[in-house]
Amino acid sequence: MGQPKKQTSPRKTGLRRSHLRLELARRVNKKSPVKAFTTAKESGKALAKKKIATN
C-alpha cells in the first residue's frame, strides 16, 4: 500500500495507516447503509445483538 505506516514526525498525529483507515471507515458508516468494520468494540457481535434487541 502507498499509505504511510508510521508517523513521519513526532508532532503529526493521525498519520498511521490504521488511523487513516479508521477515520475513513467511520465517515463511510455515517452515510452508507453498508457498514465498514471499525473496531471490535464499535462493530462487534455484542453490538449487533444490542441493536437487534433495541429494534
mmCIF file of N, CA and C in Angstrom:
data_model
loop_
_atom_site.group_PDB
_atom_site.id
_atom_site.type_symbol
_atom_site.label_atom_id
_atom_site.label_comp_id
_atom_site.label_asym_id
_atom_site.label_seq_id
_atom_site.Cartn_x
_atom_site.Cartn_y
_atom_site.Cartn_z
ATOM 1 N N MET A 1 0.841 -1.191 0.000
ATOM 2 C CA MET A 1 0.000 0.000 0.000
ATOM 3 C C MET A 1 0.878 1.243 0.000
ATOM 4 N N GLY A 2 0.395 2.289 -0.644
ATOM 5 C CA GLY A 2 1.168 3.502 -0.746
ATOM 6 C C GLY A 2 0.976 4.462 0.408
ATOM 7 N N GLN A 3 0.244 4.031 1.432
ATOM 8 C CA GLN A 3 -0.005 4.937 2.564
ATOM 9 C C GLN A 3 1.092 4.797 3.605
ATOM 10 N N PRO A 4 1.259 5.832 4.429
ATOM 11 C CA PRO A 4 2.306 5.771 5.448
ATOM 12 C C PRO A 4 1.988 4.737 6.520
ATOM 13 N N LYS A 5 3.017 4.044 6.982
ATOM 14 C CA LYS A 5 2.826 3.038 8.021
ATOM 15 C C LYS A 5 2.959 3.665 9.410
ATOM 16 N N LYS A 6 3.929 4.541 9.556
ATOM 17 C CA LYS A 6 4.155 5.183 10.853
ATOM 18 C C LYS A 6 4.258 6.682 10.669
ATOM 19 N N GLN A 7 4.227 7.390 11.780
ATOM 20 C CA GLN A 7 4.333 8.846 11.723
ATOM 21 C C GLN A 7 5.711 9.252 11.209
ATOM 22 N N THR A 8 5.727 10.332 10.441
ATOM 23 C CA THR A 8 6.999 10.812 9.914
ATOM 24 C C THR A 8 7.685 11.731 10.921
ATOM 25 N N SER A 9 6.892 12.463 11.693
ATOM 26 C CA SER A 9 7.471 13.323 12.725
ATOM 27 C C SER A 9 6.630 13.174 13.991
ATOM 28 N N PRO A 10 7.219 13.405 15.144
ATOM 29 C CA PRO A 10 6.508 13.143 16.398
ATOM 30 C C PRO A 10 5.264 14.014 16.621
ATOM 31 N N ARG A 11 5.209 15.190 15.996
ATOM 32 C CA ARG A 11 4.088 16.101 16.244
ATOM 33 C C ARG A 11 2.878 15.846 15.338
ATOM 34 N N LYS A 12 3.070 15.185 14.216
ATOM 35 C CA LYS A 12 1.963 14.929 13.305
ATOM 36 C C LYS A 12 1.172 13.724 13.794
ATOM 37 N N THR A 13 -0.043 13.948 14.212
ATOM 38 C CA THR A 13 -0.849 12.841 14.724
ATOM 39 C C THR A 13 -1.802 12.352 13.641
ATOM 40 N N GLY A 14 -2.195 11.102 13.731
ATOM 41 C CA GLY A 14 -3.182 10.538 12.813
ATOM 42 C C GLY A 14 -2.651 10.165 11.445
ATOM 43 N N LEU A 15 -1.351 9.908 11.329
ATOM 44 C CA LEU A 15 -0.808 9.535 10.025
ATOM 45 C C LEU A 15 -0.553 8.041 9.893
ATOM 46 N N ARG A 16 -0.799 7.270 10.940
ATOM 47 C CA ARG A 16 -0.658 5.821 10.815
ATOM 48 C C ARG A 16 -1.724 5.294 9.882
ATOM 49 N N ARG A 17 -1.378 4.273 9.118
ATOM 50 C CA ARG A 17 -2.318 3.695 8.152
ATOM 51 C C ARG A 17 -3.608 3.256 8.839
ATOM 52 N N SER A 18 -3.477 2.637 10.012
ATOM 53 C CA SER A 18 -4.667 2.154 10.728
ATOM 54 C C SER A 18 -5.569 3.312 11.146
ATOM 55 N N HIS A 19 -4.963 4.443 11.518
ATOM 56 C CA HIS A 19 -5.753 5.601 11.932
ATOM 57 C C HIS A 19 -6.470 6.228 10.737
ATOM 58 N N LEU A 20 -5.784 6.270 9.596
ATOM 59 C CA LEU A 20 -6.405 6.809 8.382
ATOM 60 C C LEU A 20 -7.582 5.941 7.966
ATOM 61 N N ARG A 21 -7.384 4.614 8.036
ATOM 62 C CA ARG A 21 -8.434 3.677 7.654
ATOM 63 C C ARG A 21 -9.633 3.787 8.595
ATOM 64 N N LEU A 22 -9.353 3.946 9.891
ATOM 65 C CA LEU A 22 -10.421 4.075 10.889
ATOM 66 C C LEU A 22 -11.259 5.324 10.621
ATOM 67 N N GLU A 23 -10.594 6.418 10.345
ATOM 68 C CA GLU A 23 -11.279 7.687 10.080
ATOM 69 C C GLU A 23 -12.186 7.558 8.853
ATOM 70 N N LEU A 24 -11.669 6.931 7.791
ATOM 71 C CA LEU A 24 -12.459 6.737 6.572
ATOM 72 C C LEU A 24 -13.651 5.813 6.818
ATOM 73 N N ALA A 25 -13.425 4.741 7.579
ATOM 74 C CA ALA A 25 -14.497 3.784 7.874
ATOM 75 C C ALA A 25 -15.613 4.451 8.658
ATOM 76 N N ARG A 26 -15.261 5.284 9.627
ATOM 77 C CA ARG A 26 -16.279 5.986 10.421
ATOM 78 C C ARG A 26 -17.061 6.964 9.549
ATOM 79 N N ARG A 27 -16.357 7.610 8.616
ATOM 80 C CA ARG A 27 -17.023 8.557 7.719
ATOM 81 C C ARG A 27 -18.010 7.830 6.803
ATOM 82 N N VAL A 28 -17.618 6.650 6.328
ATOM 83 C CA VAL A 28 -18.481 5.831 5.477
ATOM 84 C C VAL A 28 -19.708 5.373 6.266
ATOM 85 N N ASN A 29 -19.505 4.945 7.505
ATOM 86 C CA ASN A 29 -20.592 4.420 8.327
ATOM 87 C C ASN A 29 -21.668 5.457 8.630
ATOM 88 N N LYS A 30 -21.306 6.732 8.621
ATOM 89 C CA LYS A 30 -22.294 7.785 8.882
ATOM 90 C C LYS A 30 -23.300 7.895 7.741
ATOM 91 N N LYS A 31 -22.852 7.639 6.508
ATOM 92 C CA LYS A 31 -23.696 7.879 5.338
ATOM 93 C C LYS A 31 -24.212 6.615 4.667
ATOM 94 N N SER A 32 -23.410 5.566 4.649
ATOM 95 C CA SER A 32 -23.731 4.387 3.860
ATOM 96 C C SER A 32 -24.579 3.372 4.627
ATOM 97 N N PRO A 33 -25.527 2.732 3.949
ATOM 98 C CA PRO A 33 -26.288 1.664 4.606
ATOM 99 C C PRO A 33 -25.441 0.412 4.835
ATOM 100 N N VAL A 34 -24.390 0.246 4.028
ATOM 101 C CA VAL A 34 -23.463 -0.864 4.210
ATOM 102 C C VAL A 34 -22.353 -0.383 5.128
ATOM 103 N N LYS A 35 -22.196 -1.032 6.277
ATOM 104 C CA LYS A 35 -21.253 -0.567 7.292
ATOM 105 C C LYS A 35 -19.871 -1.184 7.120
ATOM 106 N N ALA A 36 -18.855 -0.347 7.288
ATOM 107 C CA ALA A 36 -17.461 -0.813 7.231
ATOM 108 C C ALA A 36 -17.008 -1.162 8.641
ATOM 109 N N PHE A 37 -16.068 -2.095 8.758
ATOM 110 C CA PHE A 37 -15.554 -2.501 10.066
ATOM 111 C C PHE A 37 -14.665 -1.404 10.615
ATOM 112 N N THR A 38 -14.912 -0.999 11.867
ATOM 113 C CA THR A 38 -14.053 -0.001 12.518
ATOM 114 C C THR A 38 -13.189 -0.697 13.567
ATOM 115 N N THR A 39 -13.745 -0.951 14.749
ATOM 116 C CA THR A 39 -13.025 -1.668 15.800
ATOM 117 C C THR A 39 -13.932 -2.767 16.335
ATOM 118 N N ALA A 40 -13.365 -3.685 17.085
ATOM 119 C CA ALA A 40 -14.144 -4.804 17.631
ATOM 120 C C ALA A 40 -15.243 -4.293 18.564
ATOM 121 N N LYS A 41 -14.950 -3.245 19.326
ATOM 122 C CA LYS A 41 -15.947 -2.701 20.252
ATOM 123 C C LYS A 41 -17.040 -1.933 19.508
ATOM 124 N N GLU A 42 -16.674 -1.273 18.445
ATOM 125 C CA GLU A 42 -17.643 -0.468 17.698
ATOM 126 C C GLU A 42 -18.489 -1.297 16.740
ATOM 127 N N SER A 43 -17.945 -2.380 16.230
ATOM 128 C CA SER A 43 -18.688 -3.173 15.250
ATOM 129 C C SER A 43 -18.530 -4.662 15.511
ATOM 130 N N GLY A 44 -18.820 -5.074 16.713
ATOM 131 C CA GLY A 44 -18.674 -6.470 17.086
ATOM 132 C C GLY A 44 -20.010 -7.186 17.164
ATOM 133 N N LYS A 45 -19.962 -8.460 17.547
ATOM 134 C CA LYS A 45 -21.169 -9.270 17.656
ATOM 135 C C LYS A 45 -22.073 -8.746 18.767
ATOM 136 N N ALA A 46 -21.483 -8.343 19.892
ATOM 137 C CA ALA A 46 -22.271 -7.870 21.037
ATOM 138 C C ALA A 46 -23.059 -6.606 20.653
ATOM 139 N N LEU A 47 -22.434 -5.743 19.864
ATOM 140 C CA LEU A 47 -23.103 -4.522 19.435
ATOM 141 C C LEU A 47 -24.251 -4.835 18.485
ATOM 142 N N ALA A 48 -24.045 -5.812 17.620
ATOM 143 C CA ALA A 48 -25.094 -6.226 16.684
ATOM 144 C C ALA A 48 -26.298 -6.800 17.430
ATOM 145 N N LYS A 49 -26.028 -7.602 18.441
ATOM 146 C CA LYS A 49 -27.105 -8.159 19.259
ATOM 147 C C LYS A 49 -27.871 -7.055 19.977
ATOM 148 N N LYS A 50 -27.125 -6.078 20.474
ATOM 149 C CA LYS A 50 -27.733 -4.968 21.205
ATOM 150 C C LYS A 50 -28.671 -4.165 20.285
ATOM 151 N N LYS A 51 -28.232 -3.946 19.046
ATOM 152 C CA LYS A 51 -29.039 -3.198 18.076
ATOM 153 C C LYS A 51 -30.323 -3.958 17.740
ATOM 154 N N ILE A 52 -30.214 -5.282 17.609
ATOM 155 C CA ILE A 52 -31.391 -6.097 17.311
ATOM 156 C C ILE A 52 -32.362 -6.073 18.484
ATOM 157 N N ALA A 53 -31.847 -6.124 19.699
ATOM 158 C CA ALA A 53 -32.678 -6.110 20.905
ATOM 159 C C ALA A 53 -33.434 -4.785 21.049
ATOM 160 N N THR A 54 -32.796 -3.673 20.672
ATOM 161 C CA THR A 54 -33.459 -2.374 20.805
ATOM 162 C C THR A 54 -34.519 -2.162 19.720
ATOM 163 N N ASN A 55 -34.346 -2.797 18.569
ATOM 164 C CA ASN A 55 -35.319 -2.637 17.478
ATOM 165 C C ASN A 55 -36.460 -3.529 17.738
#
